[in-house]
CSV table of C-alpha atoms in Angstrom, one decimal:
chain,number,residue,atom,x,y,z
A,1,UNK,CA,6.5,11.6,-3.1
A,2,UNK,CA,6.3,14.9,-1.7
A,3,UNK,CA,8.6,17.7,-3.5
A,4,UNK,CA,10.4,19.8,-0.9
A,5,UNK,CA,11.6,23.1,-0.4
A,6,UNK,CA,15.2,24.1,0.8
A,7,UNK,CA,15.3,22.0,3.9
A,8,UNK,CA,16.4,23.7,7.1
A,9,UNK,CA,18.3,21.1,8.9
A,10,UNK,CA,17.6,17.7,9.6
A,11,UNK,CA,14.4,18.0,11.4
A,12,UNK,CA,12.7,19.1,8.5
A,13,UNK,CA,13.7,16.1,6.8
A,14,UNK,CA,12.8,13.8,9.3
A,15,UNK,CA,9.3,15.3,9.3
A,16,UNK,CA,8.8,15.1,5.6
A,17,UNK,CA,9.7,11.8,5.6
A,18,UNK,CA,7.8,10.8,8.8
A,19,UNK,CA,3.9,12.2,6.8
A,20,UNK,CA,5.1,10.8,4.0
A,21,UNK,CA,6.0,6.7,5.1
A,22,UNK,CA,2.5,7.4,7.7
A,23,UNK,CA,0.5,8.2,4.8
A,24,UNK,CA,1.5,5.7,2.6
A,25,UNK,CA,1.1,3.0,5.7
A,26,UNK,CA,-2.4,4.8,6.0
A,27,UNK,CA,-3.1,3.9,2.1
A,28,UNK,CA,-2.0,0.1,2.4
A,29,UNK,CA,-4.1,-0.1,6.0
A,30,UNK,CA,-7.3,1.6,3.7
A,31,UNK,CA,-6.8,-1.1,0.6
A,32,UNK,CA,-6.5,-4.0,3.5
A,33,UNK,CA,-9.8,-2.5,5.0
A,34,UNK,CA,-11.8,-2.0,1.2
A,35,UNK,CA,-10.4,-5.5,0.1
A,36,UNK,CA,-11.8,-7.3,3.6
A,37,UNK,CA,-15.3,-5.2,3.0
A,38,UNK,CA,-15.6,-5.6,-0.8
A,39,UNK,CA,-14.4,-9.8,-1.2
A,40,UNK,CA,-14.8,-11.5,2.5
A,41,UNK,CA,-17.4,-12.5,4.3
A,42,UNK,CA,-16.6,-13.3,8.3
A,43,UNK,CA,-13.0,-12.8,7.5
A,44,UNK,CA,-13.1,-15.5,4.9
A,45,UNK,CA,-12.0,-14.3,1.4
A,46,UNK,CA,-15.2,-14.8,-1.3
A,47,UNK,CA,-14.2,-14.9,-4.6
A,48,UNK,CA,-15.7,-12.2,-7.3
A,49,UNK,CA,-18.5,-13.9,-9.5
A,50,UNK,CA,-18.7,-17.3,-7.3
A,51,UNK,CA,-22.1,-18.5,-8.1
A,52,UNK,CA,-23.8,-19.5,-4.6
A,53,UNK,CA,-23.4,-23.4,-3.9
A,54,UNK,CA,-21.6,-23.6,-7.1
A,55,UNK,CA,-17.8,-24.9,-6.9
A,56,UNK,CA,-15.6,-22.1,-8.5
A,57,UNK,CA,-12.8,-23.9,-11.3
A,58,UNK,CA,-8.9,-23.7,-10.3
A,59,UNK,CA,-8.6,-20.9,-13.0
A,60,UNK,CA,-11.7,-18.8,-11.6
A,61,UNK,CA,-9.9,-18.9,-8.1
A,62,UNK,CA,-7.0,-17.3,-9.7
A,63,UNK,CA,-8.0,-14.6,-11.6
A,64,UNK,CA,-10.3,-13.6,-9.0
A,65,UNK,CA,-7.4,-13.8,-6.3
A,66,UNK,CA,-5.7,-11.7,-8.3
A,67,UNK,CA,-8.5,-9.7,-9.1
A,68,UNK,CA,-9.8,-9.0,-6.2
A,69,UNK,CA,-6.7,-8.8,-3.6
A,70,UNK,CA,-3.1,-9.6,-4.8
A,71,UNK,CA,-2.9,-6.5,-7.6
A,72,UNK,CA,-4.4,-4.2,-5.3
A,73,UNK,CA,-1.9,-5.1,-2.4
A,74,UNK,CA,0.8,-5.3,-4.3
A,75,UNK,CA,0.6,-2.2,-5.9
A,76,UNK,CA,-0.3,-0.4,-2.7
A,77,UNK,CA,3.0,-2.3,-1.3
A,78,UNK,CA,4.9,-1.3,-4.2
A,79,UNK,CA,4.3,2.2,-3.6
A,80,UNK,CA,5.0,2.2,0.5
A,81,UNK,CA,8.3,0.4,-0.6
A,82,UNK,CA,9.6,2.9,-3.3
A,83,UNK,CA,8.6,6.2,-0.7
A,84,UNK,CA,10.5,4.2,2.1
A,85,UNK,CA,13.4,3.5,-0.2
A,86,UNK,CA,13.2,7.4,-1.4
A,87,UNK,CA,13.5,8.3,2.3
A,88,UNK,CA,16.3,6.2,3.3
A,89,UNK,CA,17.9,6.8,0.3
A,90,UNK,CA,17.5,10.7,1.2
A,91,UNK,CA,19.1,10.2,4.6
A,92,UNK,CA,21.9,8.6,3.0
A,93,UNK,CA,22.8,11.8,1.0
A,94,UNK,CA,25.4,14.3,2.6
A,95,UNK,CA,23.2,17.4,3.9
A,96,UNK,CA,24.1,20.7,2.4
């Protein structure tokens, strides 16, 4: 979250708020992009540490899952979701 200055009106506001949601849209595009680079392979999700032709166990699939996308999204998401609360919760308050 950005600190800001006295605002001057609304439009100042709205233009905080408009940099800070596209930036932290920009950030969750940039983890979907490293995650597809770093774990798939033609779109298809490969596992961290699958041996090749080997079967990986239940367990491996999950820690790798988690390992390799669901933390990383989700704390990416986390943080779009709190600055977009911040903001609406910002244009909720009276202006002085």
């Amino acid at each position: 979250m950005t600190a800001h200055p006295e605002i001057n009106g609304g439009s100042d506001l709205d233009q905080l708020h408009r940099d800070e949601i596209t930036v932290t849209m920009n950030w969750v595009i940039r983890t979907c992009q490293d995650i597809i680079r770093d774990h798939s392979h033609k779109t298809f999700w490969v596992p961290t540490g699958t041996p090749t032709g080997a079967a990986p166990t239940p367990g491996h699939l999950i820690e790798s899952a988690r390992a390799d996308v669901l933390n990383k999204l989700r704390r990416q998401i986390d943080g779009a979701d709190a600055i977009i609360s911040n903001a609406e919760h910002e244009r909720t308050e009276p202006r002085r």
